[in-house]
Amino acid sequence: MIKNQHMQLRVLPFGIARDIIGTSPFTLELEEGARVQDLLDRLKVQFPELKKLRSIAVAVNEAYADGSQAVTGEDEIAIIPPVSGG
Amino acid sequence: MIKNQHMQLRVLPFGIARDIIGTSPFTLELEEGARVQDLLDRLKVQFPELKKLRSIAVAVNEAYADGSQAVTGEDEIAIIPPVSGG
Amino acid sequence: MFAILQSNPDPGALTRLVSGPDSGAIDLFIGTVRNQTGGRAVVALEFESYGPMAKKEMAKIAEEAKSRWPVNKIAIHHLEGRALPGDTVVVIAVAAAHRAAAFEACRFAIDQLKERVPIWKKELYEDGEVWVAAHP
Amino acid sequence: MFAILQSNPDPGALTRLVSGPDSGAIDLFIGTVRNQTGGRAVVALEFESYGPMAKKEMAKIAEEAKSRWPVNKIAIHHLEGRALPGDTVVVIAVAAAHRAAAFEACRFAIDQLKERVPIWKKELYEDGEVWVAAHP
């Protein structure tokens, strides 16, 4: 049996997402090769309140990322609830 | 033979209209009962350069007036060439 | 709220004139002197105005804007006299609860100002001068 | 040109940042804090931002605006931290040769800012607080 490799992701939740997750930065362990969508799925299981938000986006290294983008332990990952500047 | 009554109108030409007419205020004599259009017609005869302007408007007592408005010697009459503020 | 000034209109002053706790959006239009027009170098502008009527027309424009969009306050200041490239010659400030009305009304106000407020601009070049828009 | 500030953005400073002799029109959008929202009194706002990314998104918005309209310079400053009713929280300044482009690009920039720049606003009332727009 081959053991999957895991990686530690550094996650910065903002706004109401930080209130829900409770700590920032927050460390999440995912399998190597995980993508943004895997990360979102995991967070929503772990913090069901995130599912109630109007939207939730992810930024990787300070740019919006779509669900298919791969993430690594080197990336700065931000959890972006609905923005409301201005 | 009945002699028509005349009135002295006080006319303020602005911008290029002042350059053309040469003095401001300028006094114009018209028959009693004259209207804005009569005044414009007379000015264009007396100062043909006015006919070359893109447009020419008249204000009576600080408000735009149309050709049918009567004028009197009590009015402040302004000659308004194309405006170009801003 | 409506003025013809011998000095350059001040965007900060107009902002203060229109602000208030019921407004969340201010749109400010600032017109400045360009150093050329149609490729010809402009040395200066000379503005003349029919001051009392200009202020009345500005007030009418503001009333019309208020009747068309939900805006709270409108202020319009325009320079009279000489202006050099870079100088501010007109400032329009519009305050509204929400931004769409502020933008629409401000655009309307500057468009109307250029069409009907009795102010005339002469452009001065190295080798001549022209009353802007006077001839077809 | 793009900044997240701990103090109130200054319309005059942004005007100076974008002005130049090739621009004849500056449109300035100023967002301020209203004293109520939907009839509920607002005591204060608290803005949080993801600063480095916010500045990058502002710069992207400016690039997009420049590719769509003939504008010369765009500056965007937004407050981070606490703001009281009447305070300025965002200023966008757009300079262009002519006014149509300045208005269009400024409107585009504030619309885009509200849609994608990572800044979050919490409204504080006498008896509670809400992250604006967080829930459907």
mmCIF file of C-alpha atoms in Angstrom, chain C:
data_model
loop_
_atom_site.group_PDB
_atom_site.id
_atom_site.type_symbol
_atom_site.label_atom_id
_atom_site.label_comp_id
_atom_site.label_asym_id
_atom_site.label_seq_id
_atom_site.Cartn_x
_atom_site.Cartn_y
_atom_site.Cartn_z
ATOM 1 C CA MET C 1 -22.901 76.931 -4.521
ATOM 2 C CA PHE C 2 -22.596 78.703 -7.896
ATOM 3 C CA ALA C 3 -19.768 81.111 -8.525
ATOM 4 C CA ILE C 4 -17.597 82.844 -11.077
ATOM 5 C CA LEU C 5 -14.182 83.317 -9.499
ATOM 6 C CA GLN C 6 -11.106 85.374 -10.295
ATOM 7 C CA SER C 7 -8.994 82.568 -8.795
ATOM 8 C CA ASN C 8 -8.763 78.869 -9.628
ATOM 9 C CA PRO C 9 -11.734 76.851 -8.345
ATOM 10 C CA ASP C 10 -10.695 74.542 -5.498
ATOM 11 C CA PRO C 11 -11.841 70.900 -5.688
ATOM 12 C CA GLY C 12 -11.443 70.500 -1.903
ATOM 13 C CA ALA C 13 -13.646 73.504 -1.182
ATOM 14 C CA LEU C 14 -16.397 72.236 -3.491
ATOM 15 C CA THR C 15 -16.205 68.788 -1.944
ATOM 16 C CA ARG C 16 -16.780 70.331 1.491
ATOM 17 C CA LEU C 17 -19.664 72.419 0.118
ATOM 18 C CA VAL C 18 -21.618 69.374 -1.037
ATOM 19 C CA SER C 19 -20.689 66.711 1.535
ATOM 20 C CA GLY C 20 -23.051 65.601 4.225
ATOM 21 C CA PRO C 21 -23.915 62.487 6.207
ATOM 22 C CA ASP C 22 -26.832 61.668 3.882
ATOM 23 C CA SER C 23 -24.487 61.369 0.875
ATOM 24 C CA GLY C 24 -22.358 58.300 0.214
ATOM 25 C CA ALA C 25 -21.037 59.352 -3.185
ATOM 26 C CA ILE C 26 -19.548 62.543 -4.585
ATOM 27 C CA ASP C 27 -18.609 62.896 -8.212
ATOM 28 C CA LEU C 28 -16.307 65.778 -8.998
ATOM 29 C CA PHE C 29 -15.521 67.035 -12.460
ATOM 30 C CA ILE C 30 -12.380 69.138 -12.793
ATOM 31 C CA GLY C 31 -11.677 70.920 -16.056
ATOM 32 C CA THR C 32 -8.072 71.989 -16.602
ATOM 33 C CA VAL C 33 -6.153 73.796 -19.323
ATOM 34 C CA ARG C 34 -4.379 71.585 -21.851
ATOM 35 C CA ASN C 35 -1.093 72.723 -23.365
ATOM 36 C CA GLN C 36 -2.310 72.212 -26.919
ATOM 37 C CA THR C 37 -5.478 71.972 -28.940
ATOM 38 C CA GLY C 38 -5.574 70.243 -32.282
ATOM 39 C CA GLY C 39 -1.769 70.116 -32.190
ATOM 40 C CA ARG C 40 -1.383 73.905 -31.772
ATOM 41 C CA ALA C 41 0.454 75.005 -28.601
ATOM 42 C CA VAL C 42 -1.753 76.978 -26.186
ATOM 43 C CA VAL C 43 0.035 79.704 -24.209
ATOM 44 C CA ALA C 44 -2.957 80.713 -22.088
ATOM 45 C CA LEU C 45 -6.736 80.949 -22.005
ATOM 46 C CA GLU C 46 -8.733 84.066 -21.301
ATOM 47 C CA PHE C 47 -12.230 83.529 -19.878
ATOM 48 C CA GLU C 48 -14.917 86.169 -20.022
ATOM 49 C CA SER C 49 -18.327 85.718 -18.439
ATOM 50 C CA TYR C 50 -21.673 87.381 -18.013
ATOM 51 C CA GLY C 51 -21.406 86.727 -14.308
ATOM 52 C CA PRO C 52 -24.917 87.304 -12.909
ATOM 53 C CA MET C 53 -26.562 85.313 -15.702
ATOM 54 C CA ALA C 54 -23.876 82.603 -15.560
ATOM 55 C CA LYS C 55 -24.687 81.987 -11.887
ATOM 56 C CA LYS C 56 -28.410 81.858 -12.666
ATOM 57 C CA GLU C 57 -27.882 79.344 -15.464
ATOM 58 C CA MET C 58 -25.693 77.208 -13.176
ATOM 59 C CA ALA C 59 -28.494 77.195 -10.607
ATOM 60 C CA LYS C 60 -31.043 76.222 -13.270
ATOM 61 C CA ILE C 61 -28.836 73.347 -14.422
ATOM 62 C CA ALA C 62 -28.563 72.142 -10.829
ATOM 63 C CA GLU C 63 -32.351 72.304 -10.398
ATOM 64 C CA GLU C 64 -32.878 70.341 -13.603
ATOM 65 C CA ALA C 65 -30.351 67.729 -12.497
ATOM 66 C CA LYS C 66 -32.088 67.401 -9.120
ATOM 67 C CA SER C 67 -35.417 66.892 -10.850
ATOM 68 C CA ARG C 68 -33.957 64.082 -12.971
ATOM 69 C CA TRP C 69 -31.740 62.185 -10.502
ATOM 70 C CA PRO C 70 -31.846 61.633 -6.731
ATOM 71 C CA VAL C 71 -28.954 63.927 -5.823
ATOM 72 C CA ASN C 72 -28.562 65.962 -2.638
ATOM 73 C CA LYS C 73 -26.281 68.886 -3.487
ATOM 74 C CA ILE C 74 -24.603 70.371 -6.545
ATOM 75 C CA ALA C 75 -21.945 73.093 -6.629
ATOM 76 C CA ILE C 76 -20.388 74.707 -9.702
ATOM 77 C CA HIS C 77 -17.439 77.150 -9.741
ATOM 78 C CA HIS C 78 -15.871 78.582 -12.880
ATOM 79 C CA LEU C 79 -12.827 80.784 -13.355
ATOM 80 C CA GLU C 80 -12.964 84.194 -15.024
ATOM 81 C CA GLY C 81 -9.831 85.816 -16.445
ATOM 82 C CA ARG C 82 -6.522 84.290 -17.425
ATOM 83 C CA ALA C 83 -5.583 80.608 -17.058
ATOM 84 C CA LEU C 84 -2.328 78.838 -17.885
ATOM 85 C CA PRO C 85 -1.805 75.216 -18.966
ATOM 86 C CA GLY C 86 -2.453 72.950 -15.991
ATOM 87 C CA ASP C 87 -4.727 75.467 -14.235
ATOM 88 C CA THR C 88 -8.157 74.432 -13.032
ATOM 89 C CA VAL C 89 -10.904 76.425 -14.736
ATOM 90 C CA VAL C 90 -14.100 74.658 -13.679
ATOM 91 C CA VAL C 91 -15.127 72.319 -10.864
ATOM 92 C CA ILE C 92 -18.514 70.658 -10.533
ATOM 93 C CA ALA C 93 -19.316 68.628 -7.410
ATOM 94 C CA VAL C 94 -22.398 66.444 -7.058
ATOM 95 C CA ALA C 95 -23.301 64.591 -3.868
ATOM 96 C CA ALA C 96 -25.878 61.806 -3.757
ATOM 97 C CA ALA C 97 -26.806 58.869 -1.581
ATOM 98 C CA HIS C 98 -25.618 56.495 -4.318
ATOM 99 C CA ARG C 99 -23.014 56.764 -7.035
ATOM 100 C CA ALA C 100 -25.073 56.237 -10.197
ATOM 101 C CA ALA C 101 -27.021 59.456 -9.647
ATOM 102 C CA ALA C 102 -23.856 61.400 -8.759
ATOM 103 C CA PHE C 103 -22.132 60.337 -11.991
ATOM 104 C CA GLU C 104 -25.163 60.958 -14.217
ATOM 105 C CA ALA C 105 -25.952 64.372 -12.754
ATOM 106 C CA CYS C 106 -22.312 65.519 -12.867
ATOM 107 C CA ARG C 107 -21.989 64.535 -16.512
ATOM 108 C CA PHE C 108 -25.269 66.304 -17.278
ATOM 109 C CA ALA C 109 -24.099 69.442 -15.470
ATOM 110 C CA ILE C 110 -20.810 69.810 -17.355
ATOM 111 C CA ASP C 111 -22.494 69.024 -20.695
ATOM 112 C CA GLN C 112 -25.145 71.673 -20.011
ATOM 113 C CA LEU C 113 -22.588 74.186 -18.739
ATOM 114 C CA LYS C 114 -20.678 73.950 -22.004
ATOM 115 C CA GLU C 115 -23.905 74.440 -23.936
ATOM 116 C CA ARG C 116 -25.643 77.316 -22.185
ATOM 117 C CA VAL C 117 -23.735 79.038 -19.374
ATOM 118 C CA PRO C 118 -22.605 82.448 -20.717
ATOM 119 C CA ILE C 119 -18.839 82.042 -20.481
ATOM 120 C CA TRP C 120 -16.477 82.567 -23.401
ATOM 121 C CA LYS C 121 -12.990 81.206 -23.856
ATOM 122 C CA LYS C 122 -10.279 82.780 -25.954
ATOM 123 C CA GLU C 123 -7.260 80.623 -26.763
ATOM 124 C CA LEU C 124 -3.956 82.465 -26.921
ATOM 125 C CA TYR C 125 -1.179 81.011 -29.077
ATOM 126 C CA GLU C 126 2.372 82.206 -29.753
ATOM 127 C CA ASP C 127 1.159 83.887 -32.927
ATOM 128 C CA GLY C 128 -2.493 84.752 -32.450
ATOM 129 C CA GLU C 129 -5.723 84.175 -30.558
ATOM 130 C CA VAL C 130 -9.148 82.679 -31.232
ATOM 131 C CA TRP C 131 -12.552 82.855 -29.560
ATOM 132 C CA VAL C 132 -13.295 79.146 -29.210
ATOM 133 C CA ALA C 133 -16.301 77.769 -31.139
ATOM 134 C CA ALA C 134 -17.369 81.225 -32.351
ATOM 135 C CA HIS C 135 -17.393 80.343 -36.037
ATOM 136 C CA PRO C 136 -18.763 77.270 -37.842
#
